Amino acid sequence: MLFEHAKIMKALAAVGEIVGRKKLQKMIYIAKKMKFPFYEKFDFHFYGPYSEELTLRIEELCNVGFLQEMKEKKGGYYQYRYALTEAGEQFLTHYHLDMPDLDVCLRSLNEQSARFLELVSTILYFEDLSKDEVKEKVFTLKSKQRYTEEEVEEAYRYIEQLREQAYIKS
């Protein structure tokens, strides 16, 4: 039952801390698209791929004391920081999770901005379309983000880099 929860905990253990709910959602989604075994269902929402299941699992992990959610005021909004608690680290020792190279992938993702991960995850969500169709989706659905052609190309390069890392080390 808690196996899927343990995977999320392992993801947080790999990076130490994730700043932002949106960033956490995008990191797990992108890791899933890189063939890591995350099974939460994602739908497309305002900020790109979003999983209600993931949100609920995070809440449950916070409620049982395995994750710490720190809420801080940032200008006109609140930002959330997530980290594994000592109890969470102890709990995680009871699970053998065979996810080689997850740490490398997640550390790379955690170094990126939430805005960039929103772009990457949006591209991955529509990856079955042609590149031109994906760009059209990005520029239409994400018009408020004002992504440039160069940023889209950078996101495609980053996706390729992630895939190469996943396949070389697997």
Coordinates of N, CA and C in Angstrom, one line a residue:
M1 N 0.8 -1.2 0.0 CA 0.0 0.0 0.0 C 0.9 1.3 0.0
L2 N 1.9 1.3 0.8 CA 2.7 2.5 0.9 C 3.9 2.5 -0.1
F3 N 3.9 1.5 -1.0 CA 5.0 1.4 -1.9 C 5.1 2.7 -2.8
E4 N 4.0 3.1 -3.3 CA 4.0 4.3 -4.2 C 4.4 5.6 -3.3
H5 N 4.0 5.6 -2.1 CA 4.4 6.7 -1.2 C 5.9 6.7 -1.0
A6 N 6.5 5.5 -0.8 CA 7.9 5.3 -0.6 C 8.7 5.8 -1.8
K7 N 8.2 5.7 -3.0 CA 8.9 6.2 -4.2 C 9.0 7.7 -4.2
I8 N 7.9 8.4 -3.7 CA 7.9 9.8 -3.6 C 8.9 10.2 -2.6
M9 N 9.0 9.5 -1.5 CA 9.9 9.8 -0.4 C 11.3 9.6 -0.9
K10 N 11.6 8.6 -1.7 CA 12.9 8.4 -2.3 C 13.3 9.5 -3.2
A11 N 12.4 10.0 -3.9 CA 12.6 11.2 -4.8 C 13.1 12.4 -3.9
L12 N 12.4 12.6 -2.8 CA 12.8 13.7 -2.0 C 14.1 13.5 -1.3
A13 N 14.3 12.3 -0.9 CA 15.6 11.9 -0.3 C 16.8 12.1 -1.2
A14 N 16.5 11.9 -2.5 CA 17.6 12.1 -3.5 C 18.0 13.5 -3.7
V15 N 17.1 14.5 -3.5 CA 17.5 15.9 -3.7 C 17.6 16.7 -2.4
G16 N 17.1 16.2 -1.3 CA 17.1 16.9 0.0 C 15.9 17.8 0.2
E17 N 15.6 18.6 -0.8 CA 14.5 19.5 -0.6 C 14.0 20.0 -2.0
I18 N 12.7 20.1 -2.1 CA 12.1 20.6 -3.3 C 11.3 21.9 -3.0
V19 N 11.6 23.0 -3.6 CA 10.9 24.2 -3.3 C 9.8 24.4 -4.4
G20 N 8.5 24.3 -3.9 CA 7.4 24.6 -4.7 C 6.6 23.4 -5.1
R21 N 5.3 23.5 -4.9 CA 4.4 22.4 -5.3 C 4.4 22.1 -6.8
K22 N 4.4 23.2 -7.6 CA 4.4 23.0 -9.0 C 5.7 22.3 -9.4
K23 N 6.8 22.7 -8.8 CA 8.1 22.1 -9.2 C 8.1 20.6 -8.8
L24 N 7.6 20.2 -7.7 CA 7.5 18.8 -7.3 C 6.6 18.0 -8.3
Q25 N 5.5 18.6 -8.6 CA 4.6 17.9 -9.6 C 5.4 17.7 -10.9
K26 N 6.1 18.7 -11.4 CA 6.8 18.6 -12.7 C 7.9 17.6 -12.6
M27 N 8.6 17.6 -11.5 CA 9.8 16.7 -11.4 C 9.3 15.2 -11.4
I28 N 8.3 14.9 -10.7 CA 7.8 13.5 -10.7 C 7.2 13.2 -12.1
Y29 N 6.5 14.1 -12.7 CA 6.0 13.8 -14.1 C 7.1 13.6 -15.1
I30 N 8.1 14.4 -15.1 CA 9.2 14.3 -16.0 C 10.0 13.0 -15.7
A31 N 10.2 12.7 -14.5 CA 10.8 11.4 -14.1 C 10.0 10.2 -14.6
K32 N 8.7 10.3 -14.5 CA 7.8 9.3 -15.1 C 8.0 9.1 -16.6
K33 N 8.1 10.3 -17.3 CA 8.2 10.2 -18.7 C 9.6 9.7 -19.1
M34 N 10.6 9.8 -18.2 CA 11.9 9.2 -18.4 C 11.9 7.7 -18.1
K35 N 10.8 7.1 -17.9 CA 10.6 5.7 -17.6 C 10.9 5.3 -16.2
F36 N 11.0 6.2 -15.3 CA 11.1 5.8 -13.9 C 9.7 5.4 -13.4
P37 N 9.6 4.4 -12.5 CA 8.3 3.8 -12.2 C 7.4 4.6 -11.2
F38 N 7.0 5.7 -11.7 CA 6.0 6.5 -11.0 C 4.6 6.2 -11.7
Y39 N 3.6 5.9 -10.9 CA 2.3 5.5 -11.6 C 1.2 6.5 -11.3
E40 N 1.5 7.6 -10.8 CA 0.4 8.6 -10.6 C -0.2 9.0 -12.0
K41 N -1.5 9.2 -12.0 CA -2.1 9.7 -13.2 C -2.0 11.2 -13.3
F42 N -1.6 11.7 -14.5 CA -1.5 13.1 -14.7 C -2.5 13.6 -15.8
D43 N -3.1 14.7 -15.5 CA -3.9 15.4 -16.5 C -3.3 16.8 -16.8
F44 N -3.7 17.4 -17.9 CA -3.2 18.7 -18.2 C -4.1 19.8 -17.5
H45 N -3.4 20.6 -16.7 CA -4.1 21.7 -16.0 C -3.4 23.0 -16.4
F46 N -3.8 24.1 -15.7 CA -3.3 25.4 -16.0 C -1.8 25.5 -16.0
Y47 N -1.1 24.9 -15.1 CA 0.4 24.9 -15.1 C 1.0 23.7 -15.8
G48 N 0.3 23.0 -16.6 CA 0.8 21.8 -17.3 C 0.4 20.5 -16.6
P49 N 1.1 19.4 -16.8 CA 0.7 18.2 -16.2 C 0.6 18.3 -14.6
Y50 N -0.5 17.7 -14.1 CA -0.8 17.8 -12.7 C -1.5 16.5 -12.3
S51 N -1.1 16.0 -11.1 CA -1.7 14.8 -10.6 C -2.3 15.0 -9.2
E52 N -3.6 14.8 -9.2 CA -4.4 14.8 -7.9 C -3.9 13.7 -7.0
E53 N -3.6 12.5 -7.6 CA -3.0 11.4 -6.8 C -1.7 11.8 -6.1
L54 N -0.9 12.5 -6.8 CA 0.4 12.9 -6.2 C 0.2 13.9 -5.1
T55 N -0.7 14.8 -5.3 CA -1.1 15.8 -4.3 C -1.6 15.1 -3.0
L56 N -2.5 14.1 -3.2 CA -3.0 13.4 -2.0 C -1.9 12.6 -1.3
R57 N -1.0 12.0 -2.1 CA 0.1 11.2 -1.4 C 1.0 12.1 -0.6
I58 N 1.3 13.3 -1.2 CA 2.1 14.3 -0.5 C 1.4 14.7 0.8
E59 N 0.1 15.0 0.8 CA -0.6 15.3 2.0 C -0.6 14.2 3.0
E60 N -0.8 13.0 2.5 CA -0.8 11.8 3.5 C 0.6 11.7 4.1
L61 N 1.7 11.9 3.3 CA 3.0 11.8 3.9 C 3.3 12.9 4.9
C62 N 2.8 14.0 4.7 CA 2.9 15.1 5.6 C 2.1 14.8 6.9
N63 N 0.9 14.3 6.7 CA 0.0 14.0 7.9 C 0.6 12.9 8.8
V64 N 1.3 12.0 8.2 CA 1.9 10.9 9.1 C 3.3 11.3 9.6
G65 N 3.8 12.5 9.1 CA 5.0 12.9 9.7 C 6.3 12.4 8.9
F66 N 6.1 11.9 7.7 CA 7.2 11.5 6.9 C 7.8 12.5 6.0
L67 N 7.0 13.5 5.7 CA 7.5 14.7 4.9 C 7.2 15.9 5.7
Q68 N 8.0 16.9 5.6 CA 7.8 18.2 6.2 C 7.5 19.2 5.1
E69 N 6.4 19.9 5.3 CA 6.0 20.9 4.3 C 6.1 22.3 5.1
M70 N 7.0 23.1 4.5 CA 7.3 24.4 5.2 C 6.6 25.5 4.3
K71 N 5.8 26.2 4.8 CA 5.1 27.3 4.1 C 5.7 28.6 4.4
E72 N 6.1 29.3 3.4 CA 6.7 30.7 3.6 C 6.1 31.7 2.7
K73 N 6.0 32.9 3.2 CA 5.4 34.0 2.4 C 6.5 34.5 1.5
K74 N 6.2 34.6 0.2 CA 7.1 35.1 -0.8 C 6.3 36.2 -1.6
G75 N 6.5 37.5 -1.2 CA 5.8 38.6 -1.8 C 4.3 38.4 -1.6
G76 N 3.6 38.3 -2.7 CA 2.1 38.2 -2.6 C 1.6 36.8 -2.6
Y77 N 2.4 35.8 -2.4 CA 2.0 34.4 -2.4 C 2.8 33.6 -1.4
Y78 N 2.3 32.3 -1.2 CA 3.0 31.4 -0.3 C 3.7 30.4 -1.2
Q79 N 4.9 30.1 -0.7 CA 5.7 29.0 -1.4 C 5.9 27.9 -0.4
Y80 N 6.0 26.7 -0.9 CA 6.1 25.5 0.0 C 7.4 24.8 -0.3
R81 N 8.0 24.4 0.8 CA 9.3 23.6 0.7 C 9.0 22.2 1.2
Y82 N 9.5 21.2 0.6 CA 9.3 19.8 1.0 C 10.6 19.1 1.3
A83 N 10.6 18.4 2.4 CA 11.8 17.6 2.7 C 11.4 16.4 3.5
L84 N 12.2 15.4 3.5 CA 11.9 14.2 4.2 C 12.3 14.5 5.7
T85 N 11.4 14.0 6.6 CA 11.7 14.1 8.0 C 12.6 12.9 8.4
E86 N 13.1 13.0 9.7 CA 13.9 11.9 10.2 C 13.0 10.6 10.2
A87 N 11.8 10.7 10.6 CA 10.9 9.6 10.6 C 10.7 9.0 9.2
G88 N 10.6 9.9 8.2 CA 10.5 9.5 6.8 C 11.8 8.7 6.4
E89 N 12.9 9.3 6.8 CA 14.2 8.6 6.4 C 14.2 7.2 7.0
Q90 N 13.8 7.1 8.3 CA 13.8 5.8 9.0 C 12.8 4.8 8.3
F91 N 11.6 5.3 7.9 CA 10.6 4.5 7.2 C 11.2 4.0 5.9
L92 N 11.9 4.8 5.2 CA 12.4 4.5 3.9 C 13.4 3.4 3.9
T93 N 14.1 3.2 5.0 CA 15.0 2.1 5.1 C 14.4 0.7 5.0
H94 N 13.1 0.6 5.2 CA 12.3 -0.6 5.2 C 11.9 -1.0 3.7
Y95 N 12.2 -0.2 2.8 CA 11.9 -0.4 1.4 C 13.1 -0.5 0.5
H96 N 13.2 -1.5 -0.3 CA 14.2 -1.6 -1.3 C 13.6 -1.2 -2.6
L97 N 14.0 0.0 -3.1 CA 13.4 0.6 -4.3 C 14.5 0.5 -5.4
D98 N 14.3 -0.3 -6.4 CA 15.3 -0.4 -7.4 C 15.0 0.6 -8.5
M99 N 15.5 1.8 -8.3 CA 15.3 2.9 -9.3 C 16.7 3.5 -9.6
P100 N 17.6 2.7 -10.3 CA 18.9 3.2 -10.6 C 18.8 4.5 -11.4
D101 N 19.7 5.4 -11.0 CA 19.9 6.7 -11.7 C 18.8 7.7 -11.5
L102 N 17.8 7.4 -10.6 CA 16.8 8.3 -10.3 C 17.4 9.6 -9.6
D103 N 18.4 9.3 -8.7 CA 19.0 10.5 -8.1 C 19.6 11.5 -9.0
V104 N 20.3 11.0 -10.0 CA 21.0 11.8 -11.0 C 19.9 12.6 -11.8
C105 N 18.9 12.0 -12.2 CA 17.8 12.6 -12.9 C 17.1 13.7 -12.1
L106 N 16.8 13.4 -10.9 CA 16.1 14.3 -10.0 C 16.9 15.5 -9.6
R107 N 18.2 15.2 -9.4 CA 19.1 16.4 -9.0 C 19.2 17.3 -10.2
S108 N 19.3 16.8 -11.4 CA 19.3 17.7 -12.6 C 18.0 18.5 -12.7
L109 N 16.9 17.8 -12.5 CA 15.6 18.5 -12.5 C 15.5 19.6 -11.4
N110 N 15.9 19.3 -10.3 CA 15.8 20.2 -9.1 C 16.7 21.5 -9.3
E111 N 17.7 21.4 -10.2 CA 18.5 22.5 -10.5 C 17.8 23.5 -11.4
Q112 N 16.8 23.1 -12.1 CA 16.0 23.9 -13.1 C 15.0 24.7 -12.4
S113 N 14.5 25.8 -13.0 CA 13.5 26.6 -12.5 C 12.1 25.9 -12.7
A114 N 11.1 26.2 -11.9 CA 9.8 25.7 -12.1 C 9.2 26.1 -13.4
R115 N 9.5 27.3 -13.9 CA 9.1 27.8 -15.2 C 9.6 26.9 -16.3
F116 N 10.9 26.6 -16.2 CA 11.5 25.7 -17.3 C 10.9 24.3 -17.2
L117 N 10.7 23.8 -16.0 CA 10.1 22.5 -15.9 C 8.7 22.4 -16.4
E118 N 8.0 23.5 -16.2 CA 6.6 23.6 -16.8 C 6.7 23.5 -18.3
L119 N 7.6 24.1 -18.9 CA 7.8 24.0 -20.3 C 8.2 22.6 -20.8
V120 N 9.2 22.0 -20.1 CA 9.6 20.7 -20.4 C 8.5 19.7 -20.2
S121 N 7.7 19.8 -19.1 CA 6.6 18.8 -18.9 C 5.5 19.0 -19.9
T122 N 5.3 20.2 -20.3 CA 4.2 20.5 -21.4 C 4.6 19.9 -22.7
I123 N 5.9 20.0 -23.1 CA 6.4 19.4 -24.3 C 6.3 17.9 -24.2
L124 N 6.6 17.3 -23.1 CA 6.5 15.8 -22.9 C 5.1 15.4 -22.9
Y125 N 4.2 16.2 -22.4 CA 2.7 15.8 -22.4 C 2.2 15.7 -23.8
F126 N 2.7 16.5 -24.7 CA 2.2 16.5 -26.1 C 3.2 15.9 -27.0
E127 N 4.1 15.0 -26.5 CA 5.2 14.5 -27.3 C 4.7 13.6 -28.5
D128 N 3.5 13.1 -28.5 CA 3.0 12.3 -29.6 C 2.7 13.2 -30.8
L129 N 2.6 14.5 -30.6 CA 2.4 15.4 -31.8 C 3.7 15.7 -32.5
S130 N 3.6 16.3 -33.6 CA 4.8 16.8 -34.3 C 5.4 18.0 -33.5
K131 N 6.7 18.2 -33.8 CA 7.4 19.3 -33.1 C 6.7 20.7 -33.3
D132 N 6.2 20.9 -34.5 CA 5.5 22.1 -34.8 C 4.2 22.2 -34.1
E133 N 3.5 21.1 -34.0 CA 2.2 21.1 -33.3 C 2.5 21.3 -31.8
V134 N 3.5 20.7 -31.2 CA 3.9 20.9 -29.8 C 4.2 22.4 -29.6
K135 N 5.0 23.0 -30.5 CA 5.3 24.4 -30.3 C 4.0 25.3 -30.3
E136 N 3.1 24.9 -31.2 CA 1.8 25.7 -31.3 C 1.1 25.6 -30.0
K137 N 1.0 24.3 -29.4 CA 0.4 24.1 -28.1 C 1.0 25.0 -27.0
V138 N 2.4 25.0 -27.0 CA 3.1 25.7 -26.0 C 2.8 27.2 -26.1
F139 N 2.9 27.7 -27.3 CA 2.7 29.2 -27.5 C 1.2 29.6 -27.3
T140 N 0.3 28.6 -27.5 CA -1.1 28.9 -27.2 C -1.5 28.7 -25.8
L141 N -1.2 27.5 -25.2 CA -1.6 27.2 -23.9 C -0.8 27.9 -22.8
K142 N 0.4 28.3 -23.2 CA 1.3 28.9 -22.2 C 1.7 30.3 -22.6
S143 N 0.7 31.0 -23.3 CA 1.0 32.4 -23.8 C 1.4 33.3 -22.7
K144 N 0.9 33.2 -21.5 CA 1.2 34.1 -20.4 C 2.6 33.9 -19.9
Q145 N 3.2 32.7 -20.2 CA 4.6 32.5 -19.8 C 5.6 33.1 -20.8
R146 N 5.1 33.5 -22.0 CA 5.9 34.1 -23.0 C 7.2 33.4 -23.3
Y147 N 7.1 32.1 -23.5 CA 8.2 31.3 -23.8 C 8.7 31.7 -25.2
T148 N 10.0 31.7 -25.4 CA 10.6 32.0 -26.7 C 10.9 30.7 -27.5
E149 N 11.1 30.9 -28.8 CA 11.5 29.8 -29.6 C 12.8 29.2 -29.1
E150 N 13.7 30.0 -28.6 CA 15.0 29.5 -28.1 C 14.7 28.7 -26.8
E151 N 13.8 29.1 -26.0 CA 13.6 28.3 -24.8 C 13.0 27.0 -25.1
V152 N 12.1 26.9 -26.1 CA 11.5 25.7 -26.5 C 12.6 24.7 -27.0
E153 N 13.5 25.3 -27.8 CA 14.6 24.5 -28.3 C 15.5 24.0 -27.2
E154 N 15.8 24.8 -26.2 CA 16.5 24.5 -25.1 C 15.9 23.3 -24.3
A155 N 14.5 23.4 -24.2 CA 13.8 22.4 -23.5 C 13.9 21.0 -24.2
Y156 N 13.8 21.1 -25.5 CA 14.0 19.8 -26.3 C 15.4 19.2 -26.1
R157 N 16.4 20.1 -26.1 CA 17.8 19.6 -25.9 C 17.9 19.0 -24.5
Y158 N 17.3 19.6 -23.5 CA 17.3 19.1 -22.1 C 16.6 17.8 -22.0
I159 N 15.5 17.6 -22.7 CA 14.8 16.3 -22.7 C 15.7 15.3 -23.3
E160 N 16.3 15.6 -24.4 CA 17.2 14.6 -25.0 C 18.4 14.2 -24.1
Q161 N 18.9 15.2 -23.4 CA 20.0 15.0 -22.4 C 19.5 14.0 -21.3
L162 N 18.3 14.3 -20.8 CA 17.8 13.4 -19.8 C 17.6 12.0 -20.3
R163 N 17.1 11.9 -21.5 CA 16.9 10.5 -22.0 C 18.2 9.8 -22.3
E164 N 19.2 10.5 -22.7 CA 20.5 9.9 -22.9 C 21.1 9.4 -21.6
Q165 N 21.0 10.2 -20.5 CA 21.4 9.8 -19.2 C 20.7 8.6 -18.7
A166 N 19.4 8.5 -19.0 CA 18.6 7.4 -18.5 C 19.0 6.1 -19.2
Y167 N 19.3 6.2 -20.6 CA 19.6 5.0 -21.3 C 21.1 4.6 -21.2
I168 N 22.0 5.6 -21.1 CA 23.4 5.2 -20.9 C 23.6 4.5 -19.6
K169 N 23.0 4.9 -18.6 CA 23.2 4.3 -17.3 C 22.4 3.1 -16.9
S170 N 21.3 2.9 -17.7 CA 20.4 1.8 -17.4 C 20.9 0.5 -17.9

